[in-house]
Amino acid sequence: MSGQKGRLEGRLIAVGITGSIAAYKAPELVRLLQGEGADVVALLSPSATRFVAPLTLEALTRHPAEVDVLSLLPDGRIGHIVVAHSADAIVVAPATAHWLAAMATGLAGDVVTAACLATAAPVVVAPAMDGEMYAHPATVTNVGRLRVDFRYRIVEPEEGPLASGESGVGRLANLPSIVDAVVASVRDRPVRAPGPEARPPYIPAPREADLTDRHVVVTAGGTSEPIDPIRSITNRSTGRMGVALAQAALDRGARVTLIAASVSVPLPDREGAQVVRVESTASMRAALLDTLTGEDGRPGFDALIMAAAVSDFRPSRPAETKIPGGTSMTLDLEPTPDLLAEVSGIARRLGPDRAQPAAGVKARPLIVGFAAETGSLYRAPAKITSKGLDLLVANDVSEAGSGFGTDTNRVTIFSAEGGAEDWPLLTKREVADRILDRLAPMLDARDAAPHTGAVTQETRQ
Ligand SMILES: Cc1cc2nc3c(=O)[nH]c(=O)nc-3n(C[C@H](O)[C@H](O)[C@H](O)COP(=O)(O)O)c2cc1C
């Protein structure tokens, strides 16, 4: 029975659309599959794009719609192969007479046939065409081959009025029965690609411009500490998370300062971001202190998100000239200053946190910290108080798909009020969007509150 929620929870379902008049029903099929909890991606034959716009499918699915078998995704992967390898099922609805023939003979000239040929996932096919076409021996043979030789699940068309104005068997089966066939096809199978990394790219959903006129400072990348003029010690951060945050804040209307240490991904592509390049923890500290106070002596930003991987140690006496090779040596390391604790302490003093605020004094900035842990997050909550944070984003970087060098992250977000939320494995952009979903209303609440500087539970609601 259809209509129950969640029968496709966590699954990726590919909807293949071919050039039938019934293609106008495909967006509704996408909706029904999403209603069952599925992540959906669309594949269209060139003829199908004449009946339904790829843009419609992209806006509904938040994934690029695959239309051209000879094109690549922006990240260089082959789109229909990514779909073939990550989808839990492919449902071709509507399937034309022409597509059935192409599929029966293995002609991979469009993304729908190509994905079906390349997949190990179950395939569900819902034909739709004129009654005579469906009854033609060629179509009967092709449908038979798909059912028997390929073990595809066929959802038979129904009898009723057709696009030609005549009546016959050829109408696309009703959509709930197609959804039921998809559900049945994946039953008892594990989810093939649970994380977003192996799936088609995600197109961020438009967010409200809820950070307009806000100044958000983001730190990104790994700092590097000189050993001598040539060598340094650093960490494996690529800056992806910080850059995603900066881009997400820009997309929501914020003015962004990105303090970038070693970053190996392209910087935000929107004008409006001021990028400050730094190398060492000391230069990041200087850049932060510079940004902290505006010209009028008041806090120079509304929120600081410390996504950079700041080195905890640095060589205590970096050599002024190159240290010659050939002999073993011991490197003497000293702890670096705790930037997060220092900056949040200054920010609290700058803002009207304790003293009676003078009229017009800007409320204190909100501080978001990141904690990369390995193995367990038990140390993370204590950092909220010890470092004076409003939010702490913690992740276990030893977990697959989480942390350095990946496009994805699985994080737990702790708030100063004591709450903790585990988020599923998400792309870093999704994590960024969700962090800002938390931050934007906190800033609004801060400004609505009497100027005590404290953002309390009551004022946030
Ligand atoms: C208005 C219109 C409606 C059509 N509807 C169907 C249909 O329901 N089923 C079908 O098999 N072909 C239908 N066709 C013909 C297909 O569009 C045509 O065979 C095309 O080559 C199919 O390409 P594809 O299978 O690669 O998508 C229709 C054509 C037009 C102009």
Short mmCIF file of N, CA and C in Angstrom, two decimals, residues 245-365:
data_model
loop_
_atom_site.label_atom_id
_atom_site.label_comp_id
_atom_site.label_asym_id
_atom_site.label_seq_id
_atom_site.Cartn_x
_atom_site.Cartn_y
_atom_site.Cartn_z
N LEU A 245 31.61 27.24 4.60
CA LEU A 245 30.92 28.17 5.52
C LEU A 245 30.93 29.59 4.96
N ALA A 246 32.10 30.00 4.44
CA ALA A 246 32.20 31.36 3.90
C ALA A 246 31.24 31.52 2.72
N GLN A 247 31.22 30.51 1.84
CA GLN A 247 30.34 30.59 0.66
C GLN A 247 28.86 30.60 1.09
N ALA A 248 28.54 29.76 2.05
CA ALA A 248 27.14 29.69 2.52
C ALA A 248 26.72 31.02 3.16
N ALA A 249 27.64 31.63 3.92
CA ALA A 249 27.31 32.93 4.56
C ALA A 249 27.14 34.01 3.49
N LEU A 250 28.01 33.98 2.46
CA LEU A 250 27.86 34.95 1.36
C LEU A 250 26.52 34.77 0.67
N ASP A 251 26.15 33.51 0.42
CA ASP A 251 24.89 33.23 -0.27
C ASP A 251 23.68 33.72 0.52
N ARG A 252 23.87 33.91 1.84
CA ARG A 252 22.76 34.38 2.67
C ARG A 252 22.87 35.87 2.94
N GLY A 253 23.74 36.55 2.20
CA GLY A 253 23.78 38.01 2.27
C GLY A 253 24.79 38.59 3.22
N ALA A 254 25.60 37.76 3.89
CA ALA A 254 26.55 38.30 4.86
C ALA A 254 27.74 38.95 4.17
N ARG A 255 28.39 39.88 4.87
CA ARG A 255 29.71 40.35 4.48
C ARG A 255 30.68 39.39 5.18
N VAL A 256 31.60 38.84 4.39
CA VAL A 256 32.42 37.76 4.94
C VAL A 256 33.89 38.14 4.91
N THR A 257 34.58 37.91 6.02
CA THR A 257 36.04 37.96 6.02
C THR A 257 36.52 36.54 6.20
N LEU A 258 37.28 36.06 5.24
CA LEU A 258 37.81 34.69 5.32
C LEU A 258 39.29 34.78 5.65
N ILE A 259 39.64 34.32 6.82
CA ILE A 259 41.06 34.29 7.21
C ILE A 259 41.56 32.90 6.85
N ALA A 260 42.31 32.85 5.73
CA ALA A 260 42.64 31.55 5.14
C ALA A 260 44.10 31.20 5.37
N ALA A 261 44.33 30.09 6.06
CA ALA A 261 45.69 29.55 6.18
C ALA A 261 45.92 28.67 4.94
N SER A 262 46.53 27.50 5.11
CA SER A 262 46.77 26.67 3.93
C SER A 262 45.46 26.04 3.46
N VAL A 263 44.99 26.46 2.29
CA VAL A 263 43.69 26.00 1.77
C VAL A 263 43.93 25.41 0.38
N SER A 264 43.49 24.16 0.17
CA SER A 264 43.77 23.55 -1.13
C SER A 264 42.51 23.39 -1.98
N VAL A 265 41.47 24.17 -1.68
CA VAL A 265 40.25 24.16 -2.51
C VAL A 265 40.02 25.59 -2.99
N PRO A 266 39.26 25.77 -4.10
CA PRO A 266 39.04 27.13 -4.58
C PRO A 266 38.33 27.98 -3.52
N LEU A 267 38.72 29.24 -3.44
CA LEU A 267 38.11 30.15 -2.46
C LEU A 267 36.72 30.55 -2.95
N PRO A 268 35.86 31.11 -2.09
CA PRO A 268 34.49 31.47 -2.48
C PRO A 268 34.47 32.28 -3.77
N ASP A 269 33.45 32.00 -4.59
CA ASP A 269 33.43 32.59 -5.92
C ASP A 269 32.59 33.86 -5.98
N ARG A 270 32.24 34.42 -4.87
CA ARG A 270 31.37 35.60 -4.88
C ARG A 270 32.15 36.81 -4.40
N GLU A 271 31.93 37.93 -5.08
CA GLU A 271 32.52 39.16 -4.57
C GLU A 271 31.86 39.47 -3.24
N GLY A 272 32.54 40.06 -2.37
CA GLY A 272 31.95 40.35 -1.06
C GLY A 272 32.73 39.69 0.03
N ALA A 273 33.57 38.72 -0.35
CA ALA A 273 34.41 38.08 0.66
C ALA A 273 35.76 38.77 0.67
N GLN A 274 36.16 39.21 1.84
CA GLN A 274 37.51 39.75 1.96
C GLN A 274 38.38 38.59 2.43
N VAL A 275 39.42 38.27 1.66
CA VAL A 275 40.25 37.13 2.01
C VAL A 275 41.57 37.64 2.60
N VAL A 276 41.90 37.17 3.79
CA VAL A 276 43.16 37.52 4.43
C VAL A 276 43.99 36.25 4.48
N ARG A 277 45.14 36.24 3.79
CA ARG A 277 45.97 35.03 3.77
C ARG A 277 46.92 35.04 4.96
N VAL A 278 47.00 33.92 5.65
CA VAL A 278 47.93 33.80 6.77
C VAL A 278 48.65 32.46 6.66
N GLU A 279 49.74 32.31 7.41
CA GLU A 279 50.45 31.03 7.40
C GLU A 279 50.47 30.40 8.78
N SER A 280 51.11 31.10 9.70
CA SER A 280 51.33 30.51 11.03
C SER A 280 50.18 30.87 11.97
N THR A 281 50.17 30.20 13.12
CA THR A 281 49.19 30.52 14.16
C THR A 281 49.36 31.98 14.59
N ALA A 282 50.62 32.43 14.66
CA ALA A 282 50.87 33.82 15.08
C ALA A 282 50.26 34.80 14.09
N SER A 283 50.38 34.51 12.77
CA SER A 283 49.81 35.46 11.80
C SER A 283 48.29 35.36 11.78
N MET A 284 47.75 34.17 12.07
CA MET A 284 46.28 34.07 12.16
C MET A 284 45.79 34.87 13.37
N ARG A 285 46.53 34.79 14.47
CA ARG A 285 46.17 35.54 15.67
C ARG A 285 46.17 37.05 15.37
N ALA A 286 47.21 37.51 14.66
CA ALA A 286 47.30 38.93 14.34
C ALA A 286 46.12 39.36 13.47
N ALA A 287 45.76 38.51 12.48
CA ALA A 287 44.64 38.85 11.60
C ALA A 287 43.34 38.90 12.39
N LEU A 288 43.18 37.97 13.32
CA LEU A 288 41.95 37.95 14.13
C LEU A 288 41.87 39.18 15.01
N LEU A 289 42.97 39.52 15.66
CA LEU A 289 42.95 40.68 16.56
C LEU A 289 42.66 41.95 15.77
N ASP A 290 43.16 41.99 14.55
CA ASP A 290 42.93 43.12 13.66
C ASP A 290 41.45 43.27 13.33
N THR A 291 40.78 42.15 13.13
CA THR A 291 39.38 42.14 12.70
C THR A 291 38.43 42.34 13.89
N LEU A 292 38.93 41.99 15.06
CA LEU A 292 38.07 41.93 16.23
C LEU A 292 37.42 43.26 16.58
N THR A 293 38.18 44.33 16.47
CA THR A 293 37.65 45.63 16.86
C THR A 293 37.46 46.49 15.62
N GLY A 294 36.27 47.04 15.50
CA GLY A 294 36.00 47.95 14.39
C GLY A 294 36.68 49.29 14.64
N GLU A 295 36.56 50.20 13.65
CA GLU A 295 37.25 51.49 13.79
C GLU A 295 36.78 52.27 15.01
N ASP A 296 35.51 52.06 15.39
CA ASP A 296 34.95 52.81 16.51
C ASP A 296 35.22 52.14 17.87
N GLY A 297 36.03 51.10 17.86
CA GLY A 297 36.36 50.43 19.12
C GLY A 297 35.33 49.40 19.55
N ARG A 298 34.26 49.28 18.77
CA ARG A 298 33.24 48.28 19.10
C ARG A 298 33.56 46.98 18.37
N PRO A 299 32.88 45.89 18.72
CA PRO A 299 33.17 44.62 18.05
C PRO A 299 33.07 44.78 16.53
N GLY A 300 34.06 44.26 15.82
CA GLY A 300 34.14 44.45 14.38
C GLY A 300 33.39 43.42 13.56
N PHE A 301 32.76 42.47 14.21
CA PHE A 301 32.00 41.46 13.45
C PHE A 301 30.86 40.94 14.31
N ASP A 302 29.92 40.26 13.66
CA ASP A 302 28.76 39.71 14.37
C ASP A 302 29.00 38.28 14.81
N ALA A 303 29.73 37.54 13.99
CA ALA A 303 29.96 36.14 14.35
C ALA A 303 31.32 35.71 13.84
N LEU A 304 31.96 34.87 14.64
CA LEU A 304 33.25 34.31 14.23
C LEU A 304 33.10 32.80 14.22
N ILE A 305 33.46 32.20 13.10
CA ILE A 305 33.39 30.74 12.99
C ILE A 305 34.81 30.24 12.79
N MET A 306 35.35 29.58 13.79
CA MET A 306 36.75 29.15 13.76
C MET A 306 36.85 27.73 13.21
N ALA A 307 36.81 27.62 11.88
CA ALA A 307 36.86 26.29 11.26
C ALA A 307 38.29 25.88 10.92
N ALA A 308 39.24 26.79 11.11
CA ALA A 308 40.64 26.47 10.76
C ALA A 308 41.19 25.41 11.71
N ALA A 309 42.12 24.60 11.19
CA ALA A 309 42.84 23.65 12.03
C ALA A 309 44.12 24.35 12.47
N VAL A 310 44.05 24.91 13.67
CA VAL A 310 45.18 25.70 14.18
C VAL A 310 46.15 24.73 14.85
N SER A 311 47.41 24.87 14.50
CA SER A 311 48.44 24.02 15.07
C SER A 311 48.48 24.17 16.59
N ASP A 312 48.56 23.05 17.30
CA ASP A 312 48.64 23.14 18.77
C ASP A 312 50.07 23.36 19.24
N PHE A 313 51.04 22.98 18.39
CA PHE A 313 52.45 23.10 18.76
C PHE A 313 53.21 23.83 17.66
N ARG A 314 54.33 24.44 18.03
CA ARG A 314 55.20 25.02 17.01
C ARG A 314 56.65 24.86 17.49
N PRO A 315 57.58 24.81 16.54
CA PRO A 315 58.98 24.73 16.94
C PRO A 315 59.31 25.94 17.82
N SER A 316 59.94 25.67 18.97
CA SER A 316 60.16 26.78 19.91
C SER A 316 61.23 27.74 19.42
N ARG A 317 62.19 27.22 18.62
CA ARG A 317 63.23 28.13 18.10
C ARG A 317 63.41 27.86 16.61
N PRO A 318 62.54 28.42 15.74
CA PRO A 318 62.74 28.18 14.31
C PRO A 318 64.11 28.70 13.86
N ALA A 319 64.79 27.91 13.03
CA ALA A 319 66.13 28.32 12.58
C ALA A 319 66.02 29.43 11.54
N GLU A 320 66.96 30.34 11.55
CA GLU A 320 66.92 31.45 10.60
C GLU A 320 67.47 31.06 9.24
N THR A 321 68.31 30.03 9.23
CA THR A 321 68.83 29.54 7.96
C THR A 321 68.50 28.05 7.86
N LYS A 322 68.58 27.50 6.66
CA LYS A 322 68.21 26.11 6.42
C LYS A 322 69.03 25.15 7.30
N ILE A 323 68.32 24.24 7.97
CA ILE A 323 69.02 23.26 8.80
C ILE A 323 69.58 22.20 7.84
N PRO A 324 70.91 21.96 7.88
CA PRO A 324 71.45 20.98 6.92
C PRO A 324 70.93 19.57 7.20
N GLY A 325 70.78 18.76 6.12
CA GLY A 325 70.31 17.39 6.26
C GLY A 325 71.44 16.46 6.65
N GLY A 326 71.16 15.16 6.68
CA GLY A 326 72.22 14.18 6.87
C GLY A 326 72.38 13.68 8.29
N THR A 327 71.89 14.43 9.26
CA THR A 327 72.01 13.93 10.65
C THR A 327 70.62 13.94 11.28
N SER A 328 70.44 13.10 12.30
CA SER A 328 69.14 13.10 12.98
C SER A 328 69.07 14.33 13.88
N MET A 329 67.85 14.72 14.19
CA MET A 329 67.71 15.89 15.06
C MET A 329 66.43 15.76 15.88
N THR A 330 66.36 16.47 16.96
CA THR A 330 65.16 16.49 17.80
C THR A 330 64.57 17.88 17.70
N LEU A 331 63.27 17.90 17.45
CA LEU A 331 62.60 19.19 17.30
C LEU A 331 61.96 19.56 18.63
N ASP A 332 62.26 20.72 19.12
CA ASP A 332 61.69 21.16 20.39
C ASP A 332 60.42 21.96 20.10
N LEU A 333 59.27 21.47 20.60
CA LEU A 333 58.00 22.14 20.29
C LEU A 333 57.44 22.82 21.53
N GLU A 334 56.76 23.94 21.30
CA GLU A 334 56.07 24.61 22.41
C GLU A 334 54.61 24.79 22.01
N PRO A 335 53.71 24.91 23.00
CA PRO A 335 52.30 25.09 22.63
C PRO A 335 52.07 26.45 21.99
N THR A 336 51.13 26.49 21.05
CA THR A 336 50.76 27.77 20.43
C THR A 336 49.70 28.44 21.31
N PRO A 337 49.48 29.74 21.15
CA PRO A 337 48.41 30.36 21.95
C PRO A 337 47.05 29.78 21.57
N ASP A 338 46.15 29.71 22.55
CA ASP A 338 44.80 29.20 22.30
C ASP A 338 43.96 30.33 21.70
N LEU A 339 43.93 30.40 20.37
CA LEU A 339 43.27 31.52 19.69
C LEU A 339 41.79 31.63 20.04
N LEU A 340 41.14 30.46 20.07
CA LEU A 340 39.69 30.46 20.30
C LEU A 340 39.37 31.08 21.66
N ALA A 341 40.06 30.61 22.70
CA ALA A 341 39.79 31.12 24.05
C ALA A 341 40.13 32.60 24.14
N GLU A 342 41.25 32.99 23.54
CA GLU A 342 41.68 34.38 23.62
C GLU A 342 40.69 35.30 22.91
N VAL A 343 40.33 34.91 21.68
CA VAL A 343 39.45 35.77 20.88
C VAL A 343 38.07 35.85 21.51
N SER A 344 37.55 34.74 22.00
CA SER A 344 36.20 34.80 22.58
C SER A 344 36.23 35.63 23.87
N GLY A 345 37.34 35.55 24.62
CA GLY A 345 37.46 36.37 25.83
C GLY A 345 37.44 37.85 25.48
N ILE A 346 38.21 38.22 24.47
CA ILE A 346 38.25 39.64 24.07
C ILE A 346 36.87 40.08 23.55
N ALA A 347 36.26 39.20 22.74
CA ALA A 347 34.95 39.55 22.15
C ALA A 347 33.93 39.81 23.25
N ARG A 348 33.96 38.99 24.29
CA ARG A 348 33.01 39.18 25.39
C ARG A 348 33.27 40.48 26.13
N ARG A 349 34.54 40.83 26.28
CA ARG A 349 34.85 42.09 26.98
C ARG A 349 34.47 43.30 26.13
N LEU A 350 34.69 43.16 24.81
CA LEU A 350 34.38 44.28 23.89
C LEU A 350 32.89 44.57 23.87
N GLY A 351 32.11 43.49 23.78
CA GLY A 351 30.66 43.65 23.73
C GLY A 351 30.16 43.97 25.12
N PRO A 352 28.92 44.43 25.24
CA PRO A 352 28.40 44.82 26.54
C PRO A 352 28.00 43.59 27.34
N ASP A 353 28.99 42.76 27.62
CA ASP A 353 28.70 41.51 28.29
C ASP A 353 28.49 41.72 29.79
N ARG A 354 29.35 42.56 30.41
CA ARG A 354 29.27 42.70 31.86
C ARG A 354 28.90 44.12 32.27
N ALA A 355 29.58 45.08 31.64
CA ALA A 355 29.38 46.47 32.07
C ALA A 355 28.05 47.01 31.58
N GLN A 356 27.67 48.14 32.12
CA GLN A 356 26.47 48.81 31.62
C GLN A 356 26.77 49.28 30.21
N PRO A 357 26.00 48.84 29.22
CA PRO A 357 26.35 49.23 27.86
C PRO A 357 26.03 50.69 27.58
N ALA A 358 26.95 51.33 26.87
CA ALA A 358 26.66 52.68 26.39
C ALA A 358 25.68 52.55 25.25
N ALA A 359 24.88 53.61 25.02
CA ALA A 359 23.89 53.55 23.95
C ALA A 359 24.58 53.27 22.63
N GLY A 360 24.00 52.38 21.85
CA GLY A 360 24.52 52.12 20.50
C GLY A 360 25.67 51.12 20.47
N VAL A 361 26.09 50.62 21.62
CA VAL A 361 27.18 49.66 21.60
C VAL A 361 26.67 48.35 20.97
N LYS A 362 27.42 47.86 20.04
CA LYS A 362 27.02 46.64 19.34
C LYS A 362 27.09 45.46 20.30
N ALA A 363 26.09 44.59 20.22
CA ALA A 363 26.10 43.43 21.10
C ALA A 363 27.31 42.55 20.79
N ARG A 364 27.66 41.71 21.74
CA ARG A 364 28.89 40.92 21.56
C ARG A 364 28.73 39.93 20.40
N PRO A 365 29.85 39.65 19.73
CA PRO A 365 29.77 38.68 18.63
C PRO A 365 29.53 37.27 19.17
#
